């Protein structure tokens, strides 16, 4: 057996006549045919080659096993073989010239890769995909002749006198397109396993759809029906692997590897060459000996797959190792060499080793040394939150601020605490009940006007085969898991806002199905935009409708799209990453018939908001008042030489200007430049903004070099609330605070020429921003939540310019990457809409 432990399948010859009749017809075996006896006599496929050939009056071509392995193409050509049955791994190594005489190719024994039929099916040759576990007479189902089109090759329909069922965990048939487990019954079914009654009873169960006493075999294979009545193999229910908390289908990674034009074969395994150190490792074979760059392969995978699905290494092999039956020999796959170090020292302690691994994880790198700078490697404030979240799961405690201050593994290891040092959380934290308004919510309330359309949206892939019931269950689970999504905005008689969170299951799930069959590219993108506008119009925070979902159904065999539109009161940029990761996890559970359940939320948004209210009146926080008064009290002349026209210069006449930088420039801007100045990305971008605004003002007759800017931050400063863990908390956490930037007296020509003065501006701004406590969150606390300071700050000017760095939305994160991209819409928030 493929597991290495013989099971002794006891099977009769009753199924042979049905097998021969079905395969002889499907394979078009005639007395003139010449069939290759490829399978070993210890392999059940040998029965098919022997019986189908000889009982059809055809010729069986035999050869020594060494010739079959070393010179298969020579053997086929020498004896004019017309019919072959080969494992996909073997067929992938053959050339068209070697199989020139073959009229029918059958693949069996392993899942057929998507690209194989396209390579071999043509007008003069039939290509068939056959499926059959050892517990039935060789074959249970097979496809019709394939035409070489793309997509996952089907395993077809059941053979003569064979019954197949696709069932859920309750042994109920699943609808077309829904993934379930495959059961086989009929004349070819085995009796069981020799002298193993327990194992037999667990796999050969009563057939509830057959006559009394009949049984069916539980294959453990996950499949789905297509609208054409064919079965499509999805994976093994027991072959999913779990890595870093994520359930992964290895076949999805293998499919992504084989789509590369230089790769003919690929396999991915989860290895544990060192105890406790599990890694995904890929193995690839080039097309016709083509040179394959493992680094390039990993880079391409990183663009298509979420980071946790990208193998830690991809080894390029001359060929994949095979067993005596021609199947892949996974045990013979070589171990990768992870000895290549980064540019700094390796870990010296267990804590440093954990942190090195976490740095590499969130940054999508193979290896990180203890002296490597987190931000120089491409980290930012949002990625630092992911680092903090994953560290907590290992028992290491530190804050995003610690990451900014320590920067390296060596530095963080000195300040990191242990989980057992965390203060116990007291009281109920269900998140249900009245929620105190946070500073950013009070800011919105003070702007006036309608807020119904103030929203964000996200488009995510829906795996092929998911139905309306599953999509609704997934959205229902999001609402039940993240309490703030069930919030309702109440307005009192005096105009004050209140926010109330309802209990679980009390809010209606709003999922609209839209038929998107046959749509792709711009057509699908246009439909998404229209659906988005319609969904925004259905939001009603005053009625508790904070979330709308639209499922764009492209059919059971195509990746669909799920458009989520949420009121900005309940989500922010980091929240979308949490929701995307939850949905991805739920799709995987639903794929095997499970009930979608997501991980618990350690700290509710309600508790966080209560903590902010308490923090706002602390004496240490109130002492910041002078800082904010000094920042806001300076000059801030209008940005136009004539002032703003209250009639013409309104929101409706705003024009947006977008500038796109290339990947090379962007990478330098986000990594190399901050590293040179030992600064953060915000420091560099704000310096650029300050220089640009100052130069623009001078060109319009101004003489003020300082620039007053409102800076948005993610606002997840966990240190403000004892014991808070916001790694899975959804809500609107944004902080907003003013900064005064001094651009100096540089001319634009000096800036363009790379004057040393530019570096001076960056350094000066960096030091200024470092002096602002807790990334500026204190301003909002004093401006909106402290009654003694609120009016003082309200009477001061408001900055004219807003700055918001959204983070590396295309960097490795937990957002799911569709197998087939359903739309050109970005995977981050696709827009903010407001009245």
mmCIF file of N, CA and C in Angstrom, residues 123-229:
data_model
loop_
_atom_site.group_PDB
_atom_site.id
_atom_site.type_symbol
_atom_site.label_atom_id
_atom_site.label_comp_id
_atom_site.label_asym_id
_atom_site.label_seq_id
_atom_site.Cartn_x
_atom_site.Cartn_y
_atom_site.Cartn_z
ATOM 1 N N UNK A 123 -6.320 15.315 -31.620
ATOM 2 C CA UNK A 123 -7.287 14.686 -32.531
ATOM 3 C C UNK A 123 -6.963 13.224 -32.823
ATOM 4 N N UNK A 124 -5.702 12.809 -32.687
ATOM 5 C CA UNK A 124 -5.345 11.427 -32.995
ATOM 6 C C UNK A 124 -5.138 10.574 -31.753
ATOM 7 N N UNK A 125 -5.314 11.171 -30.582
ATOM 8 C CA UNK A 125 -5.046 10.417 -29.363
ATOM 9 C C UNK A 125 -6.130 10.693 -28.330
ATOM 10 N N UNK A 126 -6.587 9.647 -27.657
ATOM 11 C CA UNK A 126 -7.573 9.766 -26.582
ATOM 12 C C UNK A 126 -6.852 9.817 -25.233
ATOM 13 N N UNK A 127 -7.272 10.751 -24.407
ATOM 14 C CA UNK A 127 -6.691 10.893 -23.062
ATOM 15 C C UNK A 127 -7.805 10.710 -22.043
ATOM 16 N N UNK A 128 -7.600 9.772 -21.099
ATOM 17 C CA UNK A 128 -8.632 9.437 -20.110
ATOM 18 C C UNK A 128 -8.023 9.435 -18.714
ATOM 19 N N UNK A 129 -8.755 9.986 -17.779
ATOM 20 C CA UNK A 129 -8.354 10.001 -16.368
ATOM 21 C C UNK A 129 -9.195 8.975 -15.613
ATOM 22 N N UNK A 130 -8.534 7.965 -15.018
ATOM 23 C CA UNK A 130 -9.246 6.895 -14.314
ATOM 24 C C UNK A 130 -8.992 6.997 -12.816
ATOM 25 N N UNK A 131 -9.971 6.571 -12.053
ATOM 26 C CA UNK A 131 -9.887 6.644 -10.590
ATOM 27 C C UNK A 131 -10.341 5.323 -9.981
ATOM 28 N N UNK A 132 -9.604 4.847 -9.004
ATOM 29 C CA UNK A 132 -10.041 3.650 -8.311
ATOM 30 C C UNK A 132 -9.164 3.302 -7.128
ATOM 31 N N UNK A 133 -9.707 3.271 -5.919
ATOM 32 C CA UNK A 133 -8.921 2.815 -4.767
ATOM 33 C C UNK A 133 -8.747 1.299 -4.812
ATOM 34 N N UNK A 134 -7.791 0.791 -4.079
ATOM 35 C CA UNK A 134 -7.514 -0.656 -4.064
ATOM 36 C C UNK A 134 -8.705 -1.450 -3.550
ATOM 37 N N UNK A 135 -9.595 -0.812 -2.816
ATOM 38 C CA UNK A 135 -10.727 -1.508 -2.194
ATOM 39 C C UNK A 135 -11.874 -1.783 -3.156
ATOM 40 N N UNK A 136 -11.715 -1.432 -4.437
ATOM 41 C CA UNK A 136 -12.666 -1.833 -5.475
ATOM 42 C C UNK A 136 -11.868 -2.532 -6.567
ATOM 43 N N UNK A 137 -12.567 -3.156 -7.485
ATOM 44 C CA UNK A 137 -11.886 -3.883 -8.564
ATOM 45 C C UNK A 137 -11.255 -2.890 -9.536
ATOM 46 N N UNK A 138 -10.053 -2.500 -9.203
ATOM 47 C CA UNK A 138 -9.178 -1.647 -10.008
ATOM 48 C C UNK A 138 -9.716 -0.236 -10.207
ATOM 49 N N UNK A 139 -10.906 -0.097 -10.749
ATOM 50 C CA UNK A 139 -11.386 1.212 -11.188
ATOM 51 C C UNK A 139 -12.831 1.422 -10.739
ATOM 52 N N UNK A 140 -13.116 2.597 -10.223
ATOM 53 C CA UNK A 140 -14.475 2.923 -9.809
ATOM 54 C C UNK A 140 -15.125 3.935 -10.732
ATOM 55 N N UNK A 141 -14.308 4.813 -11.330
ATOM 56 C CA UNK A 141 -14.840 5.846 -12.219
ATOM 57 C C UNK A 141 -13.761 6.230 -13.217
ATOM 58 N N UNK A 142 -14.189 6.761 -14.339
ATOM 59 C CA UNK A 142 -13.226 7.288 -15.299
ATOM 60 C C UNK A 142 -13.902 8.343 -16.160
ATOM 61 N N UNK A 143 -13.072 9.231 -16.659
ATOM 62 C CA UNK A 143 -13.582 10.328 -17.472
ATOM 63 C C UNK A 143 -13.845 9.863 -18.889
ATOM 64 N N UNK A 144 -14.511 10.708 -19.628
ATOM 65 C CA UNK A 144 -14.586 10.508 -21.063
ATOM 66 C C UNK A 144 -13.327 11.060 -21.703
ATOM 67 N N UNK A 145 -13.197 10.921 -23.008
ATOM 68 C CA UNK A 145 -12.017 11.496 -23.691
ATOM 69 C C UNK A 145 -11.936 12.996 -23.428
ATOM 70 N N UNK A 146 -10.752 13.473 -23.011
ATOM 71 C CA UNK A 146 -10.588 14.882 -22.670
ATOM 72 C C UNK A 146 -10.146 15.683 -23.889
ATOM 73 N N UNK A 147 -10.540 16.961 -23.872
ATOM 74 C CA UNK A 147 -10.233 17.826 -25.010
ATOM 75 C C UNK A 147 -9.047 18.739 -24.754
ATOM 76 N N UNK A 148 -8.432 18.611 -23.613
ATOM 77 C CA UNK A 148 -7.235 19.404 -23.343
ATOM 78 C C UNK A 148 -7.498 20.787 -22.830
ATOM 79 N N UNK A 149 -8.763 21.141 -22.527
ATOM 80 C CA UNK A 149 -9.040 22.462 -21.984
ATOM 81 C C UNK A 149 -8.523 22.560 -20.560
ATOM 82 N N UNK A 150 -8.397 23.805 -20.076
ATOM 83 C CA UNK A 150 -7.860 24.037 -18.744
ATOM 84 C C UNK A 150 -8.812 23.583 -17.652
ATOM 85 N N UNK A 151 -8.393 23.788 -16.404
ATOM 86 C CA UNK A 151 -9.195 23.377 -15.268
ATOM 87 C C UNK A 151 -8.749 22.050 -14.707
ATOM 88 N N UNK A 152 -9.332 21.694 -13.568
ATOM 89 C CA UNK A 152 -8.995 20.433 -12.917
ATOM 90 C C UNK A 152 -9.611 19.285 -13.709
ATOM 91 N N UNK A 153 -8.821 18.291 -14.125
ATOM 92 C CA UNK A 153 -9.372 17.173 -14.903
ATOM 93 C C UNK A 153 -10.365 16.364 -14.068
ATOM 94 N N UNK A 154 -11.552 16.080 -14.582
ATOM 95 C CA UNK A 154 -12.509 15.268 -13.824
ATOM 96 C C UNK A 154 -12.092 13.806 -13.791
ATOM 97 N N UNK A 155 -12.546 13.096 -12.763
ATOM 98 C CA UNK A 155 -12.349 11.638 -12.730
ATOM 99 C C UNK A 155 -13.557 10.934 -13.312
ATOM 100 N N UNK A 156 -14.510 11.705 -13.810
ATOM 101 C CA UNK A 156 -15.576 11.143 -14.622
ATOM 102 C C UNK A 156 -16.761 10.594 -13.874
ATOM 103 N N UNK A 157 -17.254 9.452 -14.385
ATOM 104 C CA UNK A 157 -18.495 8.860 -13.876
ATOM 105 C C UNK A 157 -18.243 7.407 -13.491
ATOM 106 N N UNK A 158 -19.136 6.823 -12.683
ATOM 107 C CA UNK A 158 -18.913 5.442 -12.232
ATOM 108 C C UNK A 158 -18.962 4.447 -13.383
ATOM 109 N N UNK A 159 -18.224 3.334 -13.198
ATOM 110 C CA UNK A 159 -18.217 2.262 -14.184
ATOM 111 C C UNK A 159 -19.510 1.462 -14.141
ATOM 112 N N UNK A 160 -19.647 0.587 -15.081
ATOM 113 C CA UNK A 160 -20.798 -0.312 -15.152
ATOM 114 C C UNK A 160 -20.929 -1.079 -13.840
ATOM 115 N N UNK A 161 -22.142 -1.163 -13.299
ATOM 116 C CA UNK A 161 -22.452 -1.890 -12.066
ATOM 117 C C UNK A 161 -21.713 -1.348 -10.845
ATOM 118 N N UNK A 162 -21.337 -0.072 -10.907
ATOM 119 C CA UNK A 162 -20.694 0.597 -9.772
ATOM 120 C C UNK A 162 -21.540 1.803 -9.382
ATOM 121 N N UNK A 163 -21.697 2.006 -8.091
ATOM 122 C CA UNK A 163 -22.433 3.165 -7.593
ATOM 123 C C UNK A 163 -21.462 4.052 -6.789
ATOM 124 N N UNK A 164 -21.589 5.359 -6.971
ATOM 125 C CA UNK A 164 -20.780 6.287 -6.187
ATOM 126 C C UNK A 164 -21.708 7.311 -5.535
ATOM 127 N N UNK A 165 -21.336 7.734 -4.341
ATOM 128 C CA UNK A 165 -22.094 8.738 -3.598
ATOM 129 C C UNK A 165 -21.132 9.815 -3.104
ATOM 130 N N UNK A 166 -21.588 11.049 -3.155
ATOM 131 C CA UNK A 166 -20.834 12.158 -2.569
ATOM 132 C C UNK A 166 -21.653 12.647 -1.375
ATOM 133 N N UNK A 167 -21.131 12.401 -0.174
ATOM 134 C CA UNK A 167 -21.923 12.577 1.044
ATOM 135 C C UNK A 167 -21.262 13.543 2.012
ATOM 136 N N UNK A 168 -22.095 14.173 2.859
ATOM 137 C CA UNK A 168 -21.580 15.035 3.925
ATOM 138 C C UNK A 168 -21.290 14.177 5.157
ATOM 139 N N UNK A 169 -20.781 14.748 6.255
ATOM 140 C CA UNK A 169 -20.461 13.932 7.436
ATOM 141 C C UNK A 169 -21.652 13.166 8.009
ATOM 142 N N UNK A 170 -22.881 13.605 7.704
ATOM 143 C CA UNK A 170 -24.068 12.896 8.163
ATOM 144 C C UNK A 170 -24.575 11.875 7.157
ATOM 145 N N UNK A 171 -23.738 11.523 6.177
ATOM 146 C CA UNK A 171 -24.075 10.566 5.108
ATOM 147 C C UNK A 171 -25.265 11.027 4.277
ATOM 148 N N UNK A 172 -25.382 12.336 4.096
ATOM 149 C CA UNK A 172 -26.435 12.886 3.245
ATOM 150 C C UNK A 172 -25.824 13.355 1.934
ATOM 151 N N UNK A 173 -26.459 13.082 0.802
ATOM 152 C CA UNK A 173 -25.920 13.533 -0.488
ATOM 153 C C UNK A 173 -25.799 15.052 -0.534
ATOM 154 N N UNK A 174 -24.692 15.546 -1.104
ATOM 155 C CA UNK A 174 -24.490 16.989 -1.205
ATOM 156 C C UNK A 174 -24.905 17.461 -2.592
ATOM 157 N N UNK A 175 -25.296 18.717 -2.731
ATOM 158 C CA UNK A 175 -25.708 19.229 -4.047
ATOM 159 C C UNK A 175 -24.535 19.319 -5.015
ATOM 160 N N UNK A 176 -24.878 19.535 -6.261
ATOM 161 C CA UNK A 176 -23.867 19.742 -7.305
ATOM 162 C C UNK A 176 -22.979 20.923 -6.940
ATOM 163 N N UNK A 177 -21.679 20.715 -7.083
ATOM 164 C CA UNK A 177 -20.737 21.780 -6.808
ATOM 165 C C UNK A 177 -20.228 21.845 -5.388
ATOM 166 N N UNK A 178 -20.881 21.123 -4.473
ATOM 167 C CA UNK A 178 -20.479 21.140 -3.061
ATOM 168 C C UNK A 178 -19.532 19.968 -2.795
ATOM 169 N N UNK A 179 -18.468 20.220 -2.079
ATOM 170 C CA UNK A 179 -17.477 19.187 -1.795
ATOM 171 C C UNK A 179 -17.983 18.243 -0.718
ATOM 172 N N UNK A 180 -17.820 16.957 -0.951
ATOM 173 C CA UNK A 180 -18.174 15.938 0.024
ATOM 174 C C UNK A 180 -17.222 14.764 -0.094
ATOM 175 N N UNK A 181 -17.415 13.761 0.747
ATOM 176 C CA UNK A 181 -16.548 12.589 0.703
ATOM 177 C C UNK A 181 -17.146 11.542 -0.240
ATOM 178 N N UNK A 182 -16.269 10.864 -0.984
ATOM 179 C CA UNK A 182 -16.697 9.895 -1.983
ATOM 180 C C UNK A 182 -16.844 8.508 -1.360
ATOM 181 N N UNK A 183 -17.988 7.877 -1.602
ATOM 182 C CA UNK A 183 -18.250 6.500 -1.188
ATOM 183 C C UNK A 183 -18.523 5.675 -2.448
ATOM 184 N N UNK A 184 -18.051 4.409 -2.455
ATOM 185 C CA UNK A 184 -18.196 3.545 -3.629
ATOM 186 C C UNK A 184 -18.906 2.259 -3.212
ATOM 187 N N UNK A 185 -19.822 1.793 -4.049
ATOM 188 C CA UNK A 185 -20.540 0.540 -3.811
ATOM 189 C C UNK A 185 -20.745 -0.160 -5.145
ATOM 190 N N UNK A 186 -21.176 -1.431 -5.093
ATOM 191 C CA UNK A 186 -21.472 -2.158 -6.320
ATOM 192 C C UNK A 186 -20.742 -3.484 -6.410
ATOM 193 N N UNK A 187 -20.767 -4.054 -7.623
ATOM 194 C CA UNK A 187 -20.268 -5.420 -7.817
ATOM 195 C C UNK A 187 -18.769 -5.545 -7.566
ATOM 196 N N UNK A 188 -18.004 -4.482 -7.774
ATOM 197 C CA UNK A 188 -16.559 -4.574 -7.641
ATOM 198 C C UNK A 188 -16.024 -4.308 -6.250
ATOM 199 N N UNK A 189 -16.900 -4.134 -5.257
ATOM 200 C CA UNK A 189 -16.449 -3.780 -3.907
ATOM 201 C C UNK A 189 -15.742 -4.944 -3.227
ATOM 202 N N UNK A 190 -14.648 -4.626 -2.515
ATOM 203 C CA UNK A 190 -13.914 -5.656 -1.773
ATOM 204 C C UNK A 190 -14.733 -6.135 -0.574
ATOM 205 N N UNK A 191 -14.327 -7.281 -0.010
ATOM 206 C CA UNK A 191 -14.985 -7.792 1.186
ATOM 207 C C UNK A 191 -14.485 -7.120 2.451
ATOM 208 N N UNK A 192 -13.268 -6.635 2.404
ATOM 209 C CA UNK A 192 -12.693 -5.989 3.583
ATOM 210 C C UNK A 192 -11.206 -6.238 3.630
ATOM 211 N N UNK A 193 -10.606 -6.026 4.811
ATOM 212 C CA UNK A 193 -9.178 -6.236 5.014
ATOM 213 C C UNK A 193 -8.945 -7.557 5.740
ATOM 214 N N UNK A 194 -8.007 -8.319 5.234
ATOM 215 C CA UNK A 194 -7.752 -9.652 5.763
ATOM 216 C C UNK A 194 -7.366 -9.604 7.246
ATOM 217 N N UNK A 195 -8.137 -10.289 8.061
ATOM 218 C CA UNK A 195 -7.865 -10.426 9.504
ATOM 219 C C UNK A 195 -7.780 -9.086 10.230
ATOM 220 N N UNK A 196 -8.468 -8.104 9.714
ATOM 221 C CA UNK A 196 -8.485 -6.789 10.391
ATOM 222 C C UNK A 196 -9.934 -6.301 10.468
ATOM 223 N N UNK A 197 -10.735 -6.928 11.307
ATOM 224 C CA UNK A 197 -12.165 -6.590 11.378
ATOM 225 C C UNK A 197 -12.432 -5.145 11.805
ATOM 226 N N UNK A 198 -11.602 -4.607 12.703
ATOM 227 C CA UNK A 198 -11.820 -3.239 13.155
ATOM 228 C C UNK A 198 -11.642 -2.238 12.035
ATOM 229 N N UNK A 199 -10.548 -2.390 11.282
ATOM 230 C CA UNK A 199 -10.293 -1.498 10.162
ATOM 231 C C UNK A 199 -11.367 -1.657 9.091
ATOM 232 N N UNK A 200 -11.790 -2.897 8.856
ATOM 233 C CA UNK A 200 -12.832 -3.143 7.847
ATOM 234 C C UNK A 200 -14.137 -2.469 8.228
ATOM 235 N N UNK A 201 -14.503 -2.565 9.515
ATOM 236 C CA UNK A 201 -15.768 -1.974 9.959
ATOM 237 C C UNK A 201 -15.755 -0.453 9.835
ATOM 238 N N UNK A 202 -14.571 0.150 9.974
ATOM 239 C CA UNK A 202 -14.494 1.594 9.897
ATOM 240 C C UNK A 202 -14.540 2.142 8.494
ATOM 241 N N UNK A 203 -14.155 1.330 7.501
ATOM 242 C CA UNK A 203 -14.102 1.809 6.126
ATOM 243 C C UNK A 203 -15.220 1.243 5.246
ATOM 244 N N UNK A 204 -15.683 0.024 5.539
ATOM 245 C CA UNK A 204 -16.775 -0.597 4.778
ATOM 246 C C UNK A 204 -18.032 -0.513 5.633
ATOM 247 N N UNK A 205 -18.900 0.427 5.290
ATOM 248 C CA UNK A 205 -20.065 0.727 6.132
ATOM 249 C C UNK A 205 -21.341 0.387 5.384
ATOM 250 N N UNK A 206 -22.440 0.332 6.132
ATOM 251 C CA UNK A 206 -23.741 0.006 5.536
ATOM 252 C C UNK A 206 -24.121 1.052 4.493
ATOM 253 N N UNK A 207 -24.675 0.569 3.378
ATOM 254 C CA UNK A 207 -25.095 1.443 2.288
ATOM 255 C C UNK A 207 -26.553 1.846 2.515
ATOM 256 N N UNK A 208 -26.821 3.068 2.958
ATOM 257 C CA UNK A 208 -28.215 3.461 3.232
ATOM 258 C C UNK A 208 -29.051 3.628 1.974
ATOM 259 N N UNK A 209 -28.407 3.584 0.808
ATOM 260 C CA UNK A 209 -29.127 3.792 -0.445
ATOM 261 C C UNK A 209 -29.295 2.484 -1.226
ATOM 262 N N UNK A 210 -28.693 1.393 -0.741
ATOM 263 C CA UNK A 210 -28.759 0.114 -1.432
ATOM 264 C C UNK A 210 -29.731 -0.847 -0.773
ATOM 265 N N UNK A 211 -29.693 -2.072 -1.248
ATOM 266 C CA UNK A 211 -30.565 -3.101 -0.680
ATOM 267 C C UNK A 211 -30.058 -3.509 0.704
ATOM 268 N N UNK A 212 -30.902 -4.220 1.430
ATOM 269 C CA UNK A 212 -30.555 -4.660 2.773
ATOM 270 C C UNK A 212 -29.255 -5.477 2.753
ATOM 271 N N UNK A 213 -28.322 -5.110 3.635
ATOM 272 C CA UNK A 213 -27.077 -5.856 3.760
ATOM 273 C C UNK A 213 -25.960 -5.378 2.852
ATOM 274 N N UNK A 214 -26.253 -4.496 1.918
ATOM 275 C CA UNK A 214 -25.202 -4.006 1.032
ATOM 276 C C UNK A 214 -24.338 -2.963 1.746
ATOM 277 N N UNK A 215 -23.091 -2.895 1.308
ATOM 278 C CA UNK A 215 -22.143 -1.989 1.947
ATOM 279 C C UNK A 215 -21.553 -1.018 0.926
ATOM 280 N N UNK A 216 -20.912 0.006 1.442
ATOM 281 C CA UNK A 216 -20.183 0.959 0.598
ATOM 282 C C UNK A 216 -18.835 1.246 1.261
ATOM 283 N N UNK A 217 -17.879 1.656 0.449
ATOM 284 C CA UNK A 217 -16.529 1.920 0.939
ATOM 285 C C UNK A 217 -16.304 3.420 1.078
ATOM 286 N N UNK A 218 -15.852 3.811 2.247
ATOM 287 C CA UNK A 218 -15.536 5.218 2.511
ATOM 288 C C UNK A 218 -14.113 5.478 2.034
ATOM 289 N N UNK A 219 -13.970 6.213 0.922
ATOM 290 C CA UNK A 219 -12.658 6.355 0.287
ATOM 291 C C UNK A 219 -11.734 7.339 1.007
ATOM 292 N N UNK A 220 -12.306 8.330 1.697
ATOM 293 C CA UNK A 220 -11.479 9.387 2.272
ATOM 294 C C UNK A 220 -11.110 10.457 1.265
ATOM 295 N N UNK A 221 -11.584 10.324 0.026
ATOM 296 C CA UNK A 221 -11.311 11.306 -1.019
ATOM 297 C C UNK A 221 -12.423 12.346 -1.056
ATOM 298 N N UNK A 222 -12.045 13.597 -1.225
ATOM 299 C CA UNK A 222 -13.003 14.686 -1.338
ATOM 300 C C UNK A 222 -13.239 14.996 -2.809
ATOM 301 N N UNK A 223 -14.495 15.027 -3.204
ATOM 302 C CA UNK A 223 -14.855 15.269 -4.597
ATOM 303 C C UNK A 223 -16.075 16.181 -4.644
ATOM 304 N N UNK A 224 -16.435 16.579 -5.844
ATOM 305 C CA UNK A 224 -17.681 17.316 -6.059
ATOM 306 C C UNK A 224 -18.235 16.961 -7.431
ATOM 307 N N UNK A 225 -19.535 17.057 -7.576
ATOM 308 C CA UNK A 225 -20.179 16.849 -8.866
ATOM 309 C C UNK A 225 -20.116 18.130 -9.682
ATOM 310 N N UNK A 226 -19.899 18.015 -10.977
ATOM 311 C CA UNK A 226 -20.013 19.167 -11.865
ATOM 312 C C UNK A 226 -21.426 19.205 -12.443
ATOM 313 N N UNK A 227 -21.755 20.312 -13.073
ATOM 314 C CA UNK A 227 -23.083 20.421 -13.695
ATOM 315 C C UNK A 227 -23.245 19.446 -14.852
ATOM 316 N N UNK A 228 -22.125 18.901 -15.374
ATOM 317 C CA UNK A 228 -22.190 17.922 -16.465
ATOM 318 C C UNK A 228 -22.326 16.492 -15.961
ATOM 319 N N UNK A 229 -22.349 16.312 -14.630
ATOM 320 C CA UNK A 229 -22.498 14.962 -14.085
ATOM 321 C C UNK A 229 -21.192 14.222 -13.893
#
